[in-house]
C-alpha atoms as one frame of an Amber mdcrd trajectory, in Angstrom:
protein
  -9.903  45.287 -65.598  -8.473  48.758 -65.083 -10.659  49.323 -61.997  -9.228
  46.225 -60.346  -5.726  47.537 -60.897  -6.648  50.965 -59.495  -8.353  49.384
 -56.468  -5.329  47.226 -55.701  -2.986  50.221 -55.966  -5.252  52.237 -53.665
  -5.285  49.480 -51.014  -1.517  49.164 -51.233  -1.109  52.901 -50.708  -3.421
  52.780 -47.668  -1.473  49.841 -46.130   1.821  51.628 -46.729   0.464  54.816
 -45.160  -0.788  52.879 -42.094   2.502  50.972 -41.806   4.395  54.235 -42.042
   2.197  55.812 -39.400   2.685  52.849 -37.010   6.436  52.847 -37.686   6.588
  56.589 -36.991   4.575  56.078 -33.841   6.774  53.231 -32.551   9.944  55.141
 -33.315   8.598  58.132 -31.485   7.551  56.118 -28.431  10.499  55.104 -26.224
   9.219  52.005 -24.440  12.426  51.586 -22.427  11.091  54.314 -20.190   8.764
  51.591 -18.818  11.668  49.399 -17.750  12.118  51.051 -14.325   8.357  51.055
 -13.912   8.171  47.310 -14.539  11.033  46.626 -12.136   9.438  48.869  -9.522
   6.067  47.129  -9.879   7.780  43.781  -9.370   9.790  45.052  -6.373   6.589
  46.275  -4.735   5.437  42.655  -4.856   8.688  41.366  -3.305  10.042  40.125
  -6.644  13.376  41.046  -8.204  12.824  41.484 -11.964  15.936  41.621 -14.123
  15.943  42.455 -17.858  19.250  41.689 -19.552  18.307  43.520 -22.759  16.339
  46.561 -23.836  12.613  46.579 -24.327  11.908  46.578 -28.032   9.010  46.422
 -30.443   7.769  43.389 -32.335   5.672  44.054 -35.455   4.785  40.477 -36.499
   2.469  38.648 -36.152   1.084  41.406 -33.934   2.312  44.575 -32.307   4.041
  43.669 -29.052   6.656  44.716 -26.558   9.584  42.300 -26.419  11.630  41.731
 -23.260  14.785  39.656 -23.647  16.674  37.785 -20.924  14.014  37.967 -18.192
  14.821  36.684 -14.673  12.672  36.546 -11.534  14.010  36.017  -8.012  13.070
  36.777  -4.399  13.859  40.424  -3.652  16.266  39.430  -0.849  18.091  36.933
  -3.108  18.076  38.718  -6.408  21.153  36.799  -7.602  19.333  33.423  -7.302
  16.668  33.499 -10.022  13.903  30.900  -9.866  12.387  31.769 -13.234  14.184
  32.520 -16.505  12.879  33.198 -19.997  14.633  33.794 -23.292  12.085  36.450
 -24.140   8.640  37.687 -23.206   6.402  39.348 -25.789   3.596  41.533 -24.471
   0.990  42.183 -27.132  -0.559  45.644 -26.892  -3.848  47.137 -28.091  -3.539
  49.319 -31.186  -6.076  52.059 -30.349  -4.579  52.919 -26.908  -1.154  52.789
 -28.567  -2.227  55.537 -31.001  -2.795  57.624 -27.872   0.675  56.669 -26.706
  -0.692  54.470 -23.901   0.526  50.857 -23.585  -2.268  48.398 -22.772  -1.016
  44.782 -22.519  -3.481  42.201 -23.841  -1.391  39.130 -24.667   1.736  37.586
 -23.211   3.978  35.097 -25.011   6.790  33.405 -23.106   9.577  31.869 -25.168
  11.750  29.227 -23.470  10.670  29.867 -19.857  12.593  27.816 -17.279  11.394
  27.251 -13.730  13.570  25.465 -11.146  11.778  24.173  -8.048  13.672  22.422
  -5.266  13.130  21.078  -1.761  16.075  20.852   0.624  16.794  18.037   3.082
  14.786  19.840   5.778  11.743  19.968   3.497  11.875  23.717   2.786  10.584
  24.685  -0.646  12.664  27.231  -2.603   9.424  28.596  -4.038   8.587  29.649
  -0.486  11.420  32.203  -0.710   9.505  33.982  -3.439   6.081  33.739  -1.809
   7.485  34.733   1.602   9.165  37.776   0.024   5.873  38.769  -1.595   4.010
  38.373   1.711   6.659  40.351   3.594   6.521  43.178   1.067   2.748  43.197
   1.280   2.863  43.486   5.097   5.383  46.350   4.923   3.198  48.239   2.475
   0.200  47.772   4.747   2.113  49.309   7.684   3.347  52.358   5.716   1.055
  55.389   5.345  -0.167  56.023   1.788   2.066  58.265  -0.310   0.675  60.856
  -2.710   3.055  61.213  -5.623   2.691  64.457  -7.625   1.750  63.970 -11.246
   4.523  64.280 -13.795   4.161  66.354 -16.916   3.652  64.524 -20.121   2.987
  61.138 -18.474  -0.690  61.295 -17.742  -1.638  59.009 -20.601   1.418  56.840
 -20.667   0.644  54.474 -17.760   1.386  50.794 -18.367  -1.898  48.887 -18.067
  -2.743  45.172 -18.230  -5.948  43.802 -19.707  -4.637  40.294 -20.243  -6.707
  38.182 -22.625  -4.307  35.615 -24.104  -1.316  33.682 -22.804   1.123  31.583
 -24.814   4.117  29.571 -23.673   6.546  28.010 -26.123   9.255  25.451 -25.350
   8.923  25.795 -21.573  10.685  23.701 -18.985   9.980  23.031 -15.283  12.431
  21.108 -13.113  11.696  19.726  -9.640  14.254  18.257  -7.234  13.609  16.951
  -3.706  16.788  16.388  -1.697  14.864  14.848   1.209  13.979  11.714  -0.802
  16.398  12.086  -3.747  13.731  12.406  -6.441  13.805  14.461  -9.621  11.143
  15.368 -12.180  11.157  17.461 -15.335   8.372  18.941 -17.488   9.854  19.704
 -20.905   8.665  20.853 -24.310   5.864  22.731 -22.569   3.442  24.543 -24.864
   0.424  26.485 -23.612  -2.222  28.465 -25.498  -4.966  30.230 -23.551  -7.599
  32.664 -24.877 -10.104  35.015 -23.208  -8.511  34.601 -19.803 -10.166  37.498
 -17.995 -13.160  38.299 -20.153 -15.595  36.291 -18.080 -16.559  34.344 -21.199
 -15.457  30.745 -21.904 -12.131  30.511 -23.649 -10.085  27.702 -25.127  -7.015
  26.428 -23.316  -4.621  23.776 -24.590  -1.301  22.523 -23.295   1.067  19.660
 -23.942   4.384  18.582 -22.462   6.649  15.636 -21.781   7.153  14.493 -18.179
  10.129  12.482 -16.957  11.397  11.655 -13.496  13.318   9.347 -11.198  10.219
   7.204 -10.556   9.286   6.956 -14.235  10.934   4.310 -16.376   9.906   6.129
 -19.552   8.591   9.633 -20.374   4.876  10.445 -20.233   3.119  12.701 -22.710
   0.663  15.202 -21.232  -2.163  16.781 -23.262  -4.670  19.223 -21.762  -7.726
  20.669 -23.468 -10.335  22.802 -21.789 -13.013  25.389 -22.188 -12.721  27.627
 -19.133 -13.572  31.108 -17.997 -11.922  33.370 -15.427 -13.538  36.506 -14.083
 -11.778  39.862 -14.182 -10.812  39.696 -10.498  -9.317  36.212 -10.916 -11.609
  34.912  -8.164 -13.779  32.484 -10.133 -12.475  29.791 -12.465 -15.001  27.651
 -14.338 -14.014  24.410 -16.054 -16.445  23.415 -18.804 -14.757  20.820 -18.735
 -11.013  20.202 -18.368  -9.700  17.079 -20.097  -6.253  15.679 -19.303  -4.718
  12.932 -21.407  -1.704  10.879 -20.322   0.096   8.414 -22.562   3.349   6.515
 -22.704   3.738   3.689 -25.179   0.744   1.377 -24.703  -0.228   3.091 -21.443
  -3.122   5.537 -21.686  -5.287   7.404 -19.184  -7.803  10.237 -19.254  -8.963
  12.597 -16.511 -12.012  14.858 -16.837 -12.884  17.697 -14.448 -16.032  19.830
 -14.601 -17.042  22.532 -12.134 -15.560  25.665 -10.632 -13.017  27.056  -8.190
 -14.006  30.269  -6.443 -13.023  32.549  -3.599 -14.686  35.568  -2.015 -11.529
  37.675  -2.348  -7.818  37.337  -2.940  -7.120  36.725   0.762  -9.794  34.011
   1.133  -9.285  30.268   0.511 -10.403  28.676  -2.723 -13.674  26.757  -2.626
 -13.661  23.680  -4.858 -16.715  22.122  -6.509 -15.800  19.610  -9.176 -17.054
  16.470 -10.848 -14.141  14.164 -11.591 -13.704  11.047 -13.676 -10.461   9.160
 -14.298 -10.081   6.180 -16.618  -6.972   4.049 -17.148  -7.614   1.355 -19.721
  -5.488  -0.653 -20.033  -4.000  -0.239 -16.567  -1.223  -2.844 -16.721   1.134
  -0.903 -19.065   1.401   1.819 -16.428   3.377  -0.668 -14.312   6.134  -0.572
 -16.923   5.976   3.237 -17.003   6.481   3.482 -13.247   9.171   0.787 -13.238
   7.042  -1.612 -11.193   8.114  -5.213 -11.650   4.802  -6.902 -10.841   3.827
 -10.256 -12.312   0.308 -11.382 -11.421  -1.200 -14.860 -11.373  -3.865 -13.809
 -13.857  -3.096 -12.117 -17.135  -6.629 -10.688 -17.096  -5.873  -8.591 -13.994
  -5.186  -4.842 -14.152  -7.077  -4.311 -17.389  -9.256  -1.404 -16.307  -9.495
   1.237 -13.586 -12.270   3.855 -13.336 -12.835   6.511 -10.653 -15.856   8.835
 -10.488 -16.634  11.278  -7.696 -17.773  14.749  -6.684 -15.057  16.862  -5.035
 -16.017  19.624  -2.600 -14.032  21.590  -0.039 -10.872  23.667   0.206  -7.155
  23.019  -0.085  -7.286  22.037   3.623 -10.050  19.448   3.350 -11.665  17.729
   0.394 -14.749  15.522   0.500 -15.180  12.887  -2.218 -18.845  11.885  -2.072
 -20.083   9.694  -3.579 -16.971   7.781  -4.577 -17.249   5.057  -7.208 -14.338
   2.821  -8.164 -14.013  -0.037 -10.588 -11.021  -2.371 -10.778 -11.484  -4.806
 -13.656 -14.826  -6.541 -12.858 -15.050  -5.424  -9.211 -17.052  -2.284  -8.355
 -16.803  -0.245  -5.144 -18.998   2.542  -3.748 -18.390   4.760  -0.751 -16.846
   8.066   0.272 -13.500   9.594   1.142 -12.050  12.669   2.799  -8.570  14.118
   2.259  -7.093  16.354   4.948  -4.111  18.626   4.292  -2.788  19.484   7.742
   0.499  19.275   9.630  -0.074  15.524   9.479  -2.100  14.729   6.344  -5.002
  12.359   6.701  -7.381  10.113   4.799 -10.824   8.758   5.662 -12.031   6.018
   3.331 -15.164   3.880   3.424 -15.781   1.447   0.570 -18.242  -1.368  -0.110
 -17.474  -3.748  -2.947 -18.611  -6.902  -4.691 -16.474  -9.974  -5.310 -12.706
  -9.523  -5.411 -10.376 -12.340  -6.434  -7.225 -11.104  -4.742  -5.270 -14.148
  -5.917  -5.427 -12.785  -9.478  -3.346  -9.777  -8.379  -0.794 -11.696  -6.297
   2.511 -12.952  -7.720   2.467 -16.538  -9.034   3.674 -19.205  -6.571   7.393
 -19.851  -6.683   8.672 -23.114  -8.084   9.116 -25.781  -5.411  12.338 -27.133
  -6.871  15.260 -24.737  -7.104  18.856 -25.352  -8.151  21.048 -26.513  -5.264
  23.434 -23.573  -5.596  20.492 -21.142  -5.521  18.960 -22.802  -2.464  22.198
 -22.418  -0.512  22.222 -18.630  -0.912  20.416 -17.117   2.105  17.681 -14.650
   1.276  18.482 -11.031   2.059  16.289  -9.564   4.820  13.561  -7.268   3.533
  13.620  -4.113   5.715  10.341  -2.642   6.811   9.575   0.829   5.350   9.097
   2.311   8.825   9.714   5.918   7.766   7.151   5.702   4.971   4.639   4.198
   7.407   4.643   7.370   9.523   3.627  10.963   8.916  -0.081  10.506   8.145
  -3.385   9.482   9.687  -6.153   7.346   8.261  -9.518   5.805   9.058 -10.361
   2.872   6.804 -13.588   0.891   6.677 -13.579  -1.624   3.828 -15.979  -4.478
   3.129 -16.764  -6.862   0.283 -19.439  -9.349  -0.616 -16.785 -11.992  -1.191
 -13.000 -12.161  -1.083 -10.830 -14.920  -2.506  -7.296 -14.642  -1.190  -4.435
 -17.120  -0.773  -6.799 -19.877  -1.903  -9.232 -18.989   0.889 -12.769 -17.767
   0.381 -14.288 -15.268   2.810 -17.909 -14.161   2.731 -18.854 -10.628   3.821
 -15.311  -9.689   4.926 -14.890  -6.369   6.719 -11.824  -4.549   8.012 -11.746
  -1.428  10.181  -8.289   0.108  10.570  -6.986   3.403  11.960  -3.521   4.884
  11.458  -2.056   7.547  13.731   1.421   8.621  12.652   2.884   5.116  12.548
   0.510   3.386  14.980  -1.767   0.979  13.107  -4.732  -0.375  15.041  -6.872
  -3.158  13.633 -10.200  -2.633  15.361 -12.118  -5.245  13.425 -11.385  -8.044
  11.006 -14.482 -10.156  10.504 -15.891 -12.545   7.912 -18.041 -15.591   7.382
 -15.391 -18.277   7.065 -16.321 -21.746   5.785 -19.474 -22.055   7.825 -17.987
 -20.309  10.843 -17.079 -16.809  11.975 -13.713 -15.044  11.879 -13.040 -12.230
  14.328  -9.676 -10.597  15.021  -8.022  -7.394  16.232  -4.484  -6.153  16.777
  -1.981  -3.337  16.462   1.276  -2.578  14.650   3.574   0.102  16.058   6.035
   1.525  13.515   6.995   4.609  15.510  10.322   3.287  16.833  13.541   2.042
  15.277  11.888  -1.360  14.925   8.267  -2.421  14.726   6.179  -4.175  17.370
   3.013  -6.087  16.529   0.338  -8.096  18.278  -2.687  -9.972  17.019  -5.609
 -11.594  18.845  -8.652 -13.346  17.513 -10.510 -16.538  16.874 -12.565 -18.755
  14.618 -15.792 -20.394  15.725 -17.459 -23.498  14.242 -15.259 -23.607  11.163
 -15.456 -26.570   8.785 -11.876 -27.860   8.993 -12.014 -29.946   5.824 -12.777
 -26.894   3.688  -9.942 -24.934   5.239  -7.545 -27.818   4.647  -8.661 -28.199
   1.034  -7.967 -24.508   0.484  -4.619 -24.295   2.279  -3.222 -27.853   2.239
  -4.874 -29.829  -0.557  -3.068 -33.060   0.398  -4.794 -36.411  -0.055  -2.437
 -38.185   2.363  -3.617 -36.374   5.491  -7.200 -35.103   5.791  -9.264 -33.479
   8.520 -13.021 -33.109   8.799 -15.465 -31.747  11.336 -15.965 -28.378  12.956
 -13.604 -26.683  15.374 -13.041 -23.509  17.360  -9.693 -21.762  17.284  -8.333
 -18.855  19.336  -4.929 -17.207  19.067  -2.711 -14.496  20.527   0.640 -13.531
  19.016   3.353 -10.899  19.429   6.494 -10.086  17.454   9.009  -7.315  16.838
  11.785  -6.483  14.404  13.089  -4.186  11.730  12.656  -6.554   8.786  10.514
  -9.481   7.657  13.055 -12.083   8.836  13.189 -10.614  12.341   9.406 -10.503
  12.566   9.268 -14.219  11.784  12.173 -15.106  14.076  10.765 -13.131  17.034
   7.221 -14.432  16.659   5.728 -15.680  19.943   2.189 -16.970  19.936  -0.281
 -19.306  21.542  -3.222 -21.126  19.988  -5.968 -23.304  21.350  -8.061 -25.701
  19.260 -11.224 -27.349  20.503 -13.671 -29.636  18.730 -16.414 -32.104  19.579
 -16.182 -34.264  16.454 -12.941 -34.005  14.528 -11.978 -36.804  12.133  -8.360
 -37.527  11.182  -7.173 -39.715   8.301  -5.334 -41.947   7.433  -4.381 -42.568
  11.072  -6.347 -45.131  13.135  -5.491 -44.527  16.772  -7.664 -47.431  17.971
  -5.574 -49.794  15.849  -2.474 -48.240  17.406  -3.904 -48.922  20.859  -4.589
 -52.571  19.978  -1.046 -52.924  18.641   0.267 -51.640  21.963  -1.842 -54.117
  23.926  -0.844 -56.961  21.597   2.817 -56.079  22.038   2.496 -55.805  25.822
   0.458 -58.998  26.349   2.274 -61.001  23.660  -1.051 -61.672  21.938  -2.264
 -61.601  18.368  -3.785 -58.469  16.871  -7.507 -59.050  16.210  -8.297 -59.776
  12.605 -10.686 -57.108  11.366 -10.880 -54.442   8.708  -9.546 -51.312  10.344
 -10.881 -47.971   9.208  -8.311 -45.538   7.803  -9.519 -42.663   9.954 -10.062
 -41.695  13.563 -12.920 -39.639  14.947 -11.647 -37.687  17.928 -13.987 -36.776
  20.763 -13.775 -33.597  22.834 -10.453 -32.479  21.375  -8.484 -29.788  23.194
  -5.009 -28.774  21.980  -2.741 -26.026  23.329  -0.093 -24.831  20.871   2.916
 -22.546  21.309   4.589 -20.853  18.327   8.218 -19.712  18.513   9.464 -18.417
  15.155   8.931 -21.197  12.630   8.744 -23.872  15.376   5.324 -25.018  16.567
   5.084 -26.960  19.837   1.890 -28.721  20.831   2.149 -28.495  24.602  -0.906
 -30.589  25.337  -3.419 -32.665  23.406  -6.457 -34.069  25.206  -9.070 -36.096
  23.357 -10.823 -39.452  23.200 -11.358 -42.245  20.645 -14.264 -44.612  21.420
 -13.233 -46.050  24.857  -9.720 -44.652  24.632  -8.524 -41.456  26.296  -5.565
 -39.767  24.615  -3.103 -37.205  25.921   0.248 -36.058  24.635   2.408 -33.359
  23.121   4.522 -32.799  20.050   6.456 -30.505  17.739   5.945 -29.215  14.210
   8.845 -27.804  12.187   7.298 -25.622   9.515  10.655 -24.867   7.948  11.526
 -28.545   7.425   7.929 -29.734   7.038   8.126 -32.401   9.772   6.097 -33.383
  12.850   6.786 -35.514  15.934   4.068 -36.357  18.504   4.357 -38.494  21.628
   0.901 -39.716  22.651  -0.402 -41.745  25.547  -3.482 -43.964  24.954  -5.458
 -45.096  28.010  -8.214 -47.719  27.793 -11.379 -47.110  29.807 -13.034 -50.539
  30.242 -12.197 -53.938  28.738 -12.598 -53.213  25.022 -11.363 -50.355  22.857
 -14.760 -50.296  21.106 -17.732 -52.539  20.444 -15.837 -54.495  17.782 -12.339
 -53.551  18.911  -9.737 -55.480  20.863 -10.022 -56.776  24.436  -7.518 -56.021
  27.177  -7.351 -58.975  29.554  -4.796 -57.584  31.990  -6.467 -55.007  34.214
  -3.080 -53.320  34.782  -3.042 -52.205  31.123  -6.401 -50.490  31.568  -6.580
 -46.827  32.594  -2.864 -46.665  31.981  -1.272 -44.514  29.217   0.371 -46.682
  26.584   2.904 -44.825  24.392   2.250 -44.159  20.706   4.543 -42.050  18.519
   3.455 -40.238  15.340   6.543 -39.041  13.491   7.045 -38.236   9.815   7.299
 -35.491   7.238   4.168 -33.921   5.815   5.203 -35.055   2.357   5.512 -38.739
   3.357   2.862 -38.985   6.091   0.576 -41.986   5.915  -1.001 -44.857   7.833
   2.376 -46.071   9.107   3.380 -42.707  10.580   1.891 -43.643  13.996   3.535
 -46.647  15.684   3.981 -48.000  19.212   6.835 -46.203  20.957   8.968 -49.261
  21.700  11.459 -47.393  23.904   8.862 -46.086  26.326   6.862 -49.312  26.053
   9.888 -51.396  27.102  10.125 -49.284  30.257   6.497 -50.138  30.985   7.180
 -53.833  30.385  10.126 -53.775  32.809   7.892 -52.165  35.409   5.278 -54.825
  34.740   7.881 -57.615  35.081   9.098 -56.145  38.343   5.525 -55.990  39.558
   4.968 -59.667  38.740   8.188 -60.725  40.487   7.326 -58.735  43.584   3.827
 -60.177  43.615   5.120 -63.764  43.348   7.911 -63.610  45.888   6.609 -60.868
  48.157   8.781 -60.442  51.340  11.111 -63.264  50.347  12.299 -61.162  47.430
  13.328 -58.370  49.765  15.189 -60.862  52.020  17.047 -62.275  49.023  17.976
 -58.771  47.899  19.281 -57.854  51.379  21.263 -61.109  51.533  22.851 -60.409
  48.143  23.790 -56.901  49.255  25.537 -58.268  52.371  27.473 -60.770  50.324
  28.617 -58.079  47.924  29.765 -55.923  50.837  31.745 -58.788  52.350  33.280
 -59.526  48.972  34.547 -55.945  48.583  35.906 -55.952  52.162  38.113 -59.000
  51.493  39.531 -57.264  48.432
């Protein structure tokens, strides 16, 4: 056992001798002589470096230079530091140190603080630092090179950097944008990076907590990567980079694999990456971002996946191919991001079946408390400013879309955006057996918006549309119809857009059936009333098949006026007009029914008096949509009485002829004489 004791004592003596030698060396080497050199190196880059304390030595856990109270600022504004740190430890290589040469290999930042701000004009305070560095670089390029004579005793004491490792402990980054009043903070930042400039893959890890004005709760950030950076800092390889985000139940993961490279320091970075982002579940992120969104389906917003290849520069990025998945709906296509004076986006996507109703808010309750109903809704202003400042080209299509209880097959939309001018070039779909086609524009460049929309539907099955939009058993439509429309509006909020809406519509159909109204029965009731005859006893159908329908409609706000209705029912021609109040849910139509021939139909009623033929007899259809039924259309007694008075006058004139005129003239003379005597 004695040899173990002797060996231990020998090792202890060697360690003490080495420690003494290092201590002697450090005491003999005054590192504060490098302080002016460090400040001068920073100034040559346009950066004001301030060290509040002396440069000292750190012996544990490795030999390092320690700089306390470090501040960085633009050279022209040295009293406005952008970066602060409690201390910076610069680990040095031992062998060069024995030769009294400092070679930095590792940097550890303790408590670094970075404050980034954007003023109301959009100027970034970080630009002050970068502009100062660029200005200093230009000045150095203009000056002729200076040959400084060597100083005695300093040939081997140059400060050199061969950075391999970087560590950040308890860092903090704050961001404030005065232009939109937003704030963000990255706190508890920890970073560990190895083999930074060796050209070989090294491990990098980082974690932090992110909070901000648009986040309802903090988000934890975790980064892990195996990356390599060449000695010239011109090639960065990610093999791969994994980013984890979490906050409560919300979780997401982003994976990047590829490289960033540039030909030289003054050339732009070239990006070649494979990217994948997964958020599952997606819904909890709504709570994180403070989004109060309640969807009709609880199964919506369960999963979101994005996969793509990213190529380009910081000025333009191509995402091809682009694959997206939202719950059970998959999309494929491509995208391009442009970073210019006006940023832009090109997006083309093709998808499967999307049930948009699942993502819409649930329908509001029909019955509301009386006191709540009396409170007028506050106008919702249009976000006109947010709708400007970018360009876009969108081409989106689906196999099937279910939206607002409607089902569209092969829908496609082509839309361009040019700094607030939205142009709908194409909106098309197979729509219940027919075709939908529309175009329009929305101008958000002014103080208020202006919009217009044109389009049409051809050969659409009306019954299917009604079942989707107005599933009411009291009033039903069937048959095919064509519909065209043109509308314009303007305003600064949703209420104004509705109030200022002006539009026209035209409906045409060859065979359109309407129930439960029987217009032939209404015609027979008019004839029976006029001729004082009995209504024929027969079983009347509870529907009417209209022939060659043409209706012209004018929309003013929430009021719909049917300017003209032309159609036919068996041997009856019908014309008229009417109004629809969408706000109150009521309709009022004044119709004129004219009989062509003696009978309304083969088994209808007979009109004996020829004067009632080819003459419009008044029928009025008036009711609310909620109470509409077979009794909503009745003879218009007021207008019919006028017709009866005309008919009575006709009969009197026919019977008495010229004698009637003589009697009338005689009565007039008598009345005149009577007034003269008075």
